[in-house]
Short mmCIF file of C-alpha atoms in Angstrom, two decimals:
data_model
loop_
_atom_site.label_atom_id
_atom_site.label_comp_id
_atom_site.label_asym_id
_atom_site.label_seq_id
_atom_site.Cartn_x
_atom_site.Cartn_y
_atom_site.Cartn_z
CA UNK Y 1 -103.90 24.47 6.41
CA UNK Y 2 -103.91 21.36 4.23
CA UNK Y 3 -105.75 18.31 5.62
CA UNK Y 4 -102.56 16.26 5.31
CA UNK Y 5 -100.70 18.62 7.66
CA UNK Y 6 -103.63 18.48 10.09
CA UNK Y 7 -103.57 14.68 10.18
CA UNK Y 8 -99.79 14.62 10.58
CA UNK Y 9 -99.83 17.16 13.43
CA UNK Y 10 -102.65 15.41 15.31
CA UNK Y 11 -101.06 11.98 14.92
CA UNK Y 12 -97.66 13.24 16.10
CA UNK Y 13 -99.23 15.03 19.08
CA UNK Y 14 -101.14 11.92 20.22
CA UNK Y 15 -98.08 9.71 19.63
CA UNK Y 16 -95.90 12.05 21.69
CA UNK Y 17 -98.42 12.36 24.50
CA UNK Y 18 -98.90 8.59 24.66
CA UNK Y 19 -95.15 7.95 24.88
CA UNK Y 20 -94.64 10.62 27.54
CA UNK Y 21 -97.41 8.97 29.54
CA UNK Y 22 -95.92 5.49 29.04
CA UNK Y 23 -92.54 6.72 30.27
CA UNK Y 24 -94.18 8.10 33.40
CA UNK Y 25 -96.16 4.88 33.95
CA UNK Y 26 -92.87 3.00 33.73
CA UNK Y 27 -91.36 5.35 36.29
CA UNK Y 28 -94.26 4.80 38.66
CA UNK Y 29 -94.83 1.10 38.12
CA UNK Y 30 -91.55 -0.78 37.59
CA UNK Y 31 -90.08 -2.51 40.64
CA UNK Y 32 -86.57 -1.08 41.25
CA UNK Y 33 -84.45 1.96 40.41
CA UNK Y 34 -82.47 0.39 37.57
CA UNK Y 35 -85.58 -0.75 35.71
CA UNK Y 36 -87.22 2.63 36.31
CA UNK Y 37 -84.27 4.24 34.55
CA UNK Y 38 -85.45 2.76 31.23
CA UNK Y 39 -88.80 4.54 30.96
CA UNK Y 40 -87.65 8.17 31.09
CA UNK Y 41 -84.50 7.70 28.98
CA UNK Y 42 -86.32 6.19 26.02
CA UNK Y 43 -90.08 6.65 26.01
CA UNK Y 44 -90.12 10.20 27.37
CA UNK Y 45 -87.35 11.40 25.04
CA UNK Y 46 -89.15 10.02 21.99
CA UNK Y 47 -92.46 11.47 23.21
CA UNK Y 48 -91.10 14.97 23.65
CA UNK Y 49 -89.31 14.66 20.29
CA UNK Y 50 -92.61 13.85 18.56
CA UNK Y 51 -94.33 16.82 20.24
CA UNK Y 52 -91.49 19.10 19.07
CA UNK Y 53 -91.82 17.76 15.52
CA UNK Y 54 -95.56 18.47 15.52
CA UNK Y 55 -94.78 22.03 16.66
CA UNK Y 56 -92.30 22.43 13.78
CA UNK Y 57 -94.90 21.22 11.25
CA UNK Y 58 -97.65 23.35 12.81
CA UNK Y 59 -95.74 26.62 12.63
CA UNK Y 60 -94.40 25.98 9.13
CA UNK Y 61 -97.95 25.15 7.97
CA UNK Y 62 -99.05 28.47 9.47
CA UNK Y 63 -96.56 30.14 7.15
CA UNK Y 64 -93.85 31.04 9.66
CA UNK Y 65 -90.14 30.24 9.46
CA UNK Y 66 -88.96 26.70 10.05
CA UNK Y 67 -88.45 26.22 13.79
CA UNK Y 68 -84.76 25.80 14.41
CA UNK Y 69 -85.02 26.22 18.18
CA UNK Y 70 -87.39 23.23 18.44
CA UNK Y 71 -84.89 21.09 16.58
CA UNK Y 72 -82.11 22.44 18.80
CA UNK Y 73 -84.07 21.48 21.96
CA UNK Y 74 -84.75 17.98 20.58
CA UNK Y 75 -81.11 17.39 19.68
CA UNK Y 76 -80.08 18.68 23.10
CA UNK Y 77 -82.50 16.33 24.88
CA UNK Y 78 -81.32 13.38 22.77
CA UNK Y 79 -77.70 14.14 23.68
CA UNK Y 80 -78.27 14.72 27.40
CA UNK Y 81 -80.73 11.90 28.24
CA UNK Y 82 -78.09 9.11 28.15
CA UNK Y 83 -75.58 11.24 30.07
CA UNK Y 84 -77.93 11.96 32.96
CA UNK Y 85 -79.11 8.32 33.00
CA UNK Y 86 -75.47 7.22 33.21
CA UNK Y 87 -74.66 9.67 36.02
CA UNK Y 88 -77.73 8.57 38.00
CA UNK Y 89 -76.89 4.89 37.54
CA UNK Y 90 -73.36 5.55 38.83
CA UNK Y 91 -74.74 7.43 41.85
CA UNK Y 92 -77.20 4.62 42.57
CA UNK Y 93 -74.44 2.00 42.40
CA UNK Y 94 -72.31 4.08 44.75
CA UNK Y 95 -75.13 4.40 47.29
CA UNK Y 96 -75.96 0.71 46.89
CA UNK Y 97 -79.58 0.91 45.82
CA UNK Y 98 -81.21 -2.50 46.10
CA UNK Y 99 -82.04 -4.43 42.93
CA UNK Y 100 -85.27 -6.32 42.43
CA UNK Y 101 -85.32 -10.07 43.05
CA UNK Y 102 -84.52 -12.12 39.95
CA UNK Y 103 -81.94 -9.70 38.58
CA UNK Y 104 -79.05 -11.48 36.87
CA UNK Y 105 -75.58 -10.27 37.74
CA UNK Y 106 -74.58 -7.55 40.16
CA UNK Y 107 -73.48 -3.94 40.00
CA UNK Y 108 -69.74 -3.48 40.47
CA UNK Y 109 -68.08 -2.39 43.65
CA UNK Y 110 -65.57 0.31 42.77
CA UNK G 1 -48.19 34.49 22.21
CA UNK G 2 -49.82 33.60 18.93
CA UNK G 3 -51.06 30.43 20.61
CA UNK G 4 -53.56 32.54 22.49
CA UNK G 5 -55.00 33.96 19.29
CA UNK G 6 -55.64 30.66 17.56
CA UNK G 7 -58.61 28.32 17.62
CA UNK G 8 -57.37 25.12 19.27
CA UNK G 9 -60.48 23.18 18.25
CA UNK G 10 -61.82 24.37 14.90
CA UNK G 11 -64.85 22.05 14.92
CA UNK G 12 -65.92 23.07 18.42
CA UNK G 13 -65.54 26.73 17.47
CA UNK G 14 -67.59 26.22 14.32
CA UNK G 15 -70.39 24.47 16.20
CA UNK G 16 -70.42 27.19 18.88
CA UNK G 17 -70.57 29.91 16.23
CA UNK G 18 -73.42 28.23 14.32
CA UNK G 19 -75.38 27.55 17.53
CA UNK G 20 -75.08 31.19 18.55
CA UNK G 21 -76.42 32.33 15.17
CA UNK G 22 -79.40 29.99 15.61
CA UNK G 23 -80.07 31.17 19.17
CA UNK G 24 -80.01 34.87 18.35
CA UNK G 25 -82.84 36.18 16.18
CA UNK G 26 -81.37 35.99 12.70
CA UNK G 27 -77.84 36.72 11.57
CA UNK G 28 -76.82 40.33 12.22
CA UNK G 29 -73.58 42.24 12.76
CA UNK G 30 -73.84 41.98 16.54
CA UNK G 31 -74.52 38.26 16.59
CA UNK G 32 -71.58 37.56 14.26
CA UNK G 33 -69.18 39.54 16.47
CA UNK G 34 -70.45 37.97 19.70
CA UNK G 35 -70.45 34.53 18.04
CA UNK G 36 -66.80 34.96 17.02
CA UNK G 37 -65.87 36.04 20.56
CA UNK G 38 -67.65 33.01 22.06
CA UNK G 39 -66.10 30.65 19.50
CA UNK G 40 -62.69 31.94 20.56
CA UNK G 41 -63.14 32.21 24.36
CA UNK G 42 -64.94 28.95 25.16
CA UNK G 43 -62.35 26.56 23.60
CA UNK G 44 -59.57 28.56 25.32
CA UNK G 45 -61.23 28.24 28.75
CA UNK G 46 -62.19 24.58 28.39
CA UNK G 47 -58.82 23.64 26.89
CA UNK G 48 -57.76 21.70 29.98
CA UNK G 49 -60.81 19.45 29.89
CA UNK G 50 -59.92 17.94 26.52
CA UNK G 51 -57.13 15.46 27.22
CA UNK G 52 -56.45 14.76 23.56
CA UNK G 53 -57.85 15.75 20.23
CA UNK G 54 -60.75 13.60 19.02
CA UNK G 55 -59.34 11.54 16.20
CA UNK G 56 -62.07 10.97 13.67
CA UNK G 57 -60.79 9.31 10.58
CA UNK G 58 -63.91 8.68 8.56
CA UNK G 59 -66.22 11.54 9.43
CA UNK G 60 -68.49 10.92 6.46
CA UNK G 61 -69.71 7.69 8.04
CA UNK G 62 -71.22 9.61 10.95
CA UNK G 63 -74.56 10.60 9.26
CA UNK G 64 -75.25 6.95 8.34
CA UNK G 65 -74.58 5.94 11.95
CA UNK G 66 -76.81 8.71 13.32
CA UNK G 67 -79.68 7.73 11.00
CA UNK G 68 -79.43 4.11 12.05
CA UNK G 69 -79.41 5.10 15.74
CA UNK G 70 -82.46 7.36 15.24
CA UNK G 71 -84.33 4.46 13.66
CA UNK G 72 -83.31 2.18 16.53
CA UNK G 73 -84.42 4.77 19.12
CA UNK G 74 -87.96 4.68 17.73
CA UNK G 75 -88.00 0.86 17.59
CA UNK G 76 -86.53 0.82 21.12
CA UNK G 77 -89.22 3.03 22.55
CA UNK G 78 -91.91 0.74 21.15
CA UNK G 79 -90.35 -2.34 22.72
CA UNK G 80 -89.85 -0.55 26.05
CA UNK G 81 -93.44 0.72 25.92
CA UNK G 82 -94.61 -2.85 25.37
CA UNK G 83 -92.55 -4.10 28.32
CA UNK G 84 -93.90 -1.34 30.59
CA UNK G 85 -97.53 -1.98 29.68
CA UNK G 86 -97.47 -5.80 29.68
CA UNK G 87 -98.52 -7.28 33.01
CA UNK G 88 -95.61 -9.74 33.30
CA UNK G 89 -92.60 -8.54 35.26
CA UNK G 90 -89.51 -8.19 33.04
CA UNK G 91 -86.29 -10.08 33.72
CA UNK G 92 -83.63 -7.43 34.36
CA UNK G 93 -79.91 -8.22 34.27
CA UNK G 94 -76.52 -6.59 34.73
CA UNK G 95 -74.19 -7.50 31.87
CA UNK G 96 -70.44 -6.89 31.58
CA UNK G 97 -69.67 -5.93 28.01
CA UNK G 98 -66.06 -6.46 26.85
CA UNK G 99 -64.92 -3.38 24.91
CA UNK G 100 -62.73 -3.57 21.83
CA UNK G 101 -62.74 0.19 21.28
CA UNK G 102 -60.06 2.13 23.11
CA UNK G 103 -60.56 5.79 22.21
CA UNK G 104 -62.38 7.63 25.07
CA UNK G 105 -64.64 9.57 22.70
CA UNK G 106 -65.60 6.38 20.87
CA UNK G 107 -66.43 4.69 24.17
CA UNK G 108 -68.64 7.56 25.27
CA UNK G 109 -70.47 7.57 21.93
CA UNK G 110 -71.02 3.82 22.27
CA UNK G 111 -72.28 4.21 25.86
CA UNK G 112 -74.73 6.95 24.86
CA UNK G 113 -75.98 4.87 21.95
CA UNK G 114 -76.53 1.88 24.23
CA UNK G 115 -78.52 4.03 26.65
CA UNK G 116 -80.87 5.19 23.90
CA UNK G 117 -81.46 1.83 22.20
CA UNK G 118 -83.44 -1.35 22.91
CA UNK G 119 -83.89 -2.16 26.58
CA UNK G 120 -80.35 -1.35 27.73
CA UNK G 121 -78.77 1.44 29.80
CA UNK G 122 -75.02 1.74 30.19
CA UNK G 123 -74.19 2.16 33.87
CA UNK G 124 -70.43 2.35 34.25
CA UNK G 125 -67.04 1.99 32.55
CA UNK G 126 -64.29 0.15 34.37
CA UNK G 127 -61.23 2.20 35.34
CA UNK G 128 -59.04 0.57 32.69
CA UNK G 129 -61.58 1.22 29.86
CA UNK G 130 -61.88 -2.52 29.21
CA UNK G 131 -65.45 -3.32 30.23
CA UNK G 132 -68.76 -1.56 30.16
CA UNK G 133 -71.46 -2.38 32.70
CA UNK G 134 -74.89 -2.53 31.07
CA UNK G 135 -78.28 -2.87 32.70
CA UNK G 136 -80.79 -4.63 30.47
CA UNK G 137 -84.50 -4.36 31.17
CA UNK G 138 -85.44 -7.72 29.71
CA UNK G 139 -82.49 -9.87 28.72
CA UNK G 140 -82.80 -13.22 26.96
CA UNK G 141 -79.19 -14.28 27.53
CA UNK G 142 -76.08 -12.19 28.11
CA UNK G 143 -74.40 -13.36 24.93
CA UNK G 144 -77.35 -12.32 22.75
CA UNK G 145 -77.23 -8.75 24.06
CA UNK G 146 -73.45 -8.56 23.67
CA UNK G 147 -73.55 -9.86 20.09
CA UNK G 148 -76.36 -7.49 19.11
CA UNK G 149 -74.48 -4.45 20.43
CA UNK G 150 -71.21 -5.56 18.85
CA UNK G 151 -72.68 -6.09 15.39
CA UNK G 152 -74.90 -3.05 15.14
CA UNK G 153 -72.92 -0.33 16.96
CA UNK G 154 -69.37 -1.23 17.92
CA UNK G 155 -68.29 -2.45 14.48
CA UNK G 156 -69.31 0.76 12.65
CA UNK G 157 -67.67 2.84 15.40
CA UNK G 158 -64.45 0.85 15.10
CA UNK G 159 -64.34 1.56 11.39
CA UNK G 160 -64.77 5.27 12.10
CA UNK G 161 -62.06 5.52 14.74
CA UNK G 162 -59.35 3.15 13.49
CA UNK M 1 -109.26 18.17 14.80
CA UNK M 2 -105.96 19.63 15.94
CA UNK M 3 -107.72 21.25 18.92
CA UNK M 4 -109.08 17.88 20.11
CA UNK M 5 -105.72 16.18 19.70
CA UNK M 6 -104.05 19.09 21.50
CA UNK M 7 -106.35 18.87 24.52
CA UNK M 8 -105.99 15.08 24.69
CA UNK M 9 -102.20 15.41 24.56
CA UNK M 10 -102.19 18.08 27.28
CA UNK M 11 -104.29 15.74 29.45
CA UNK M 12 -101.86 12.84 28.87
CA UNK M 13 -98.75 14.90 29.62
CA UNK M 14 -100.35 16.34 32.77
CA UNK M 15 -101.21 12.83 33.94
CA UNK M 16 -97.59 11.84 33.25
CA UNK M 17 -96.40 14.78 35.37
CA UNK M 18 -98.68 13.65 38.22
CA UNK M 19 -97.20 10.13 38.04
CA UNK M 20 -93.73 11.69 38.24
CA UNK M 21 -94.78 13.64 41.33
CA UNK M 22 -95.97 10.36 42.84
CA UNK M 23 -92.50 8.86 42.31
CA UNK M 24 -90.92 12.06 43.66
CA UNK M 25 -92.86 11.72 46.93
CA UNK M 26 -92.74 7.92 47.20
CA UNK M 27 -88.98 7.61 46.68
CA UNK M 28 -87.79 5.29 48.18
CA UNK M 29 -84.12 6.26 47.48
CA UNK M 30 -82.52 9.56 46.55
CA UNK M 31 -81.67 8.55 42.94
CA UNK M 32 -85.36 7.77 42.41
CA UNK M 33 -86.30 11.29 43.42
CA UNK M 34 -83.65 12.87 41.20
CA UNK M 35 -84.86 10.71 38.30
CA UNK M 36 -88.42 11.88 38.98
CA UNK M 37 -87.34 15.54 38.86
CA UNK M 38 -85.40 14.84 35.66
CA UNK M 39 -88.51 13.40 33.99
CA UNK M 40 -90.64 16.20 35.42
CA UNK M 41 -88.62 18.91 33.71
CA UNK M 42 -88.79 17.10 30.38
CA UNK M 43 -92.57 16.94 30.80
CA UNK M 44 -92.58 20.66 31.62
CA UNK M 45 -90.82 21.33 28.30
CA UNK M 46 -93.51 19.30 26.52
CA UNK M 47 -96.26 21.28 28.28
CA UNK M 48 -94.62 24.59 27.31
CA UNK M 49 -94.47 23.54 23.65
CA UNK M 50 -98.13 22.48 23.79
CA UNK M 51 -99.05 25.82 25.36
CA UNK M 52 -97.20 27.56 22.52
CA UNK M 53 -99.20 25.62 19.90
CA UNK M 54 -102.48 26.35 21.73
CA UNK M 55 -101.82 30.08 21.83
CA UNK M 56 -100.27 30.10 18.35
CA UNK M 57 -97.06 31.80 19.46
CA UNK M 58 -93.38 30.92 19.34
CA UNK M 59 -92.40 33.06 22.31
CA UNK M 60 -92.37 30.29 24.90
CA UNK M 61 -89.68 28.29 23.08
CA UNK M 62 -86.95 30.38 24.70
CA UNK M 63 -88.09 29.32 28.15
CA UNK M 64 -88.27 25.68 27.01
CA UNK M 65 -84.65 25.94 25.87
CA UNK M 66 -83.63 27.45 29.21
CA UNK M 67 -85.40 24.68 31.15
CA UNK M 68 -83.67 22.05 29.00
CA UNK M 69 -80.21 23.49 29.70
CA UNK M 70 -80.75 24.22 33.41
CA UNK M 71 -82.51 20.90 34.01
CA UNK M 72 -79.61 18.91 32.58
CA UNK M 73 -77.02 20.82 34.58
CA UNK M 74 -78.98 20.41 37.81
CA UNK M 75 -79.50 16.67 37.25
CA UNK M 76 -75.79 16.18 36.70
CA UNK M 77 -74.98 18.30 39.77
CA UNK M 78 -77.37 16.28 41.95
CA UNK M 79 -76.03 12.96 40.66
CA UNK M 80 -72.48 14.14 41.33
CA UNK M 81 -73.46 15.27 44.82
CA UNK M 82 -74.99 11.86 45.57
CA UNK M 83 -71.86 10.11 44.33
CA UNK M 84 -69.07 12.28 45.75
CA UNK M 85 -70.71 14.30 48.52
CA UNK M 86 -69.79 17.58 46.84
CA UNK M 87 -70.43 19.14 43.44
CA UNK M 88 -67.15 20.98 42.80
CA UNK M 89 -64.03 19.47 44.28
#
């Protein structure tokens, strides 16, 4: 394997792991449900995407076919993350989950 | 009668067929036959869930839009990571965003884009499709957020769907 | 070098999964728990991919794809249940 591919794979792996961890820290640390929603939808999606990309590069550097299923999983996660976040936000507004103090504006009553 | 034999949504059928070829191990006779059957059956079954045909006018603008959104997703995750790790508590806000788009597909694309980009998650659409409720993790002022979304995402979408 | 990076990444993703489990147990509301499960399955996909790279095989990708599809459907079903009180009306 060429040294360039090794550097690229290692960097992408560490980047992905760090972002997955940051998303989870956000989920554990932020004060209310609506702010917690931000960590998983963005940081975790990007983190898993980077890990997938490193897997694609790794297996093509090993001389196998280009990994289409990895790309398919990444595209699927990118498409579904906003939908599930939206559904959960709607459910939370329906139940009336409390917002943290200092939040501007209010969720709707529908 | 011949209605039943047609493909009501050619693009959906094409995507289903291509996805099936990717999922099965390589293109073979069996996967082509099964892919054709799936591409025919699934649009027929889900026909009732599509209220109207998606009306793209300028499809060729889509790749540019997707590239821009991908770039913004990476920038967004850095800014969200910074907000999560910094010790100060962010200033969250609910913002009502006035929509100028009216096509349902365009609105859902805009809402998904908002959820994936800097510090905002779309929470709800009003029943009359006029306003979008957005939750921002760290908002400066409401107007700033609204202007940023309008200029970078809604304008290109409006050009695509007019 | 890849081996070191791989083990470090596995450690980080495992820690992330533990933090998700903390949120799953702590709650306090139902949407929080569903969100924790949602993040947990995405982390499981990441761990499966990392396992595949460690063992040098592509076989586990199929299961990652299945988890991605099933996880999304179950999150949507749970969110719908919380909102409407039933999944299919």
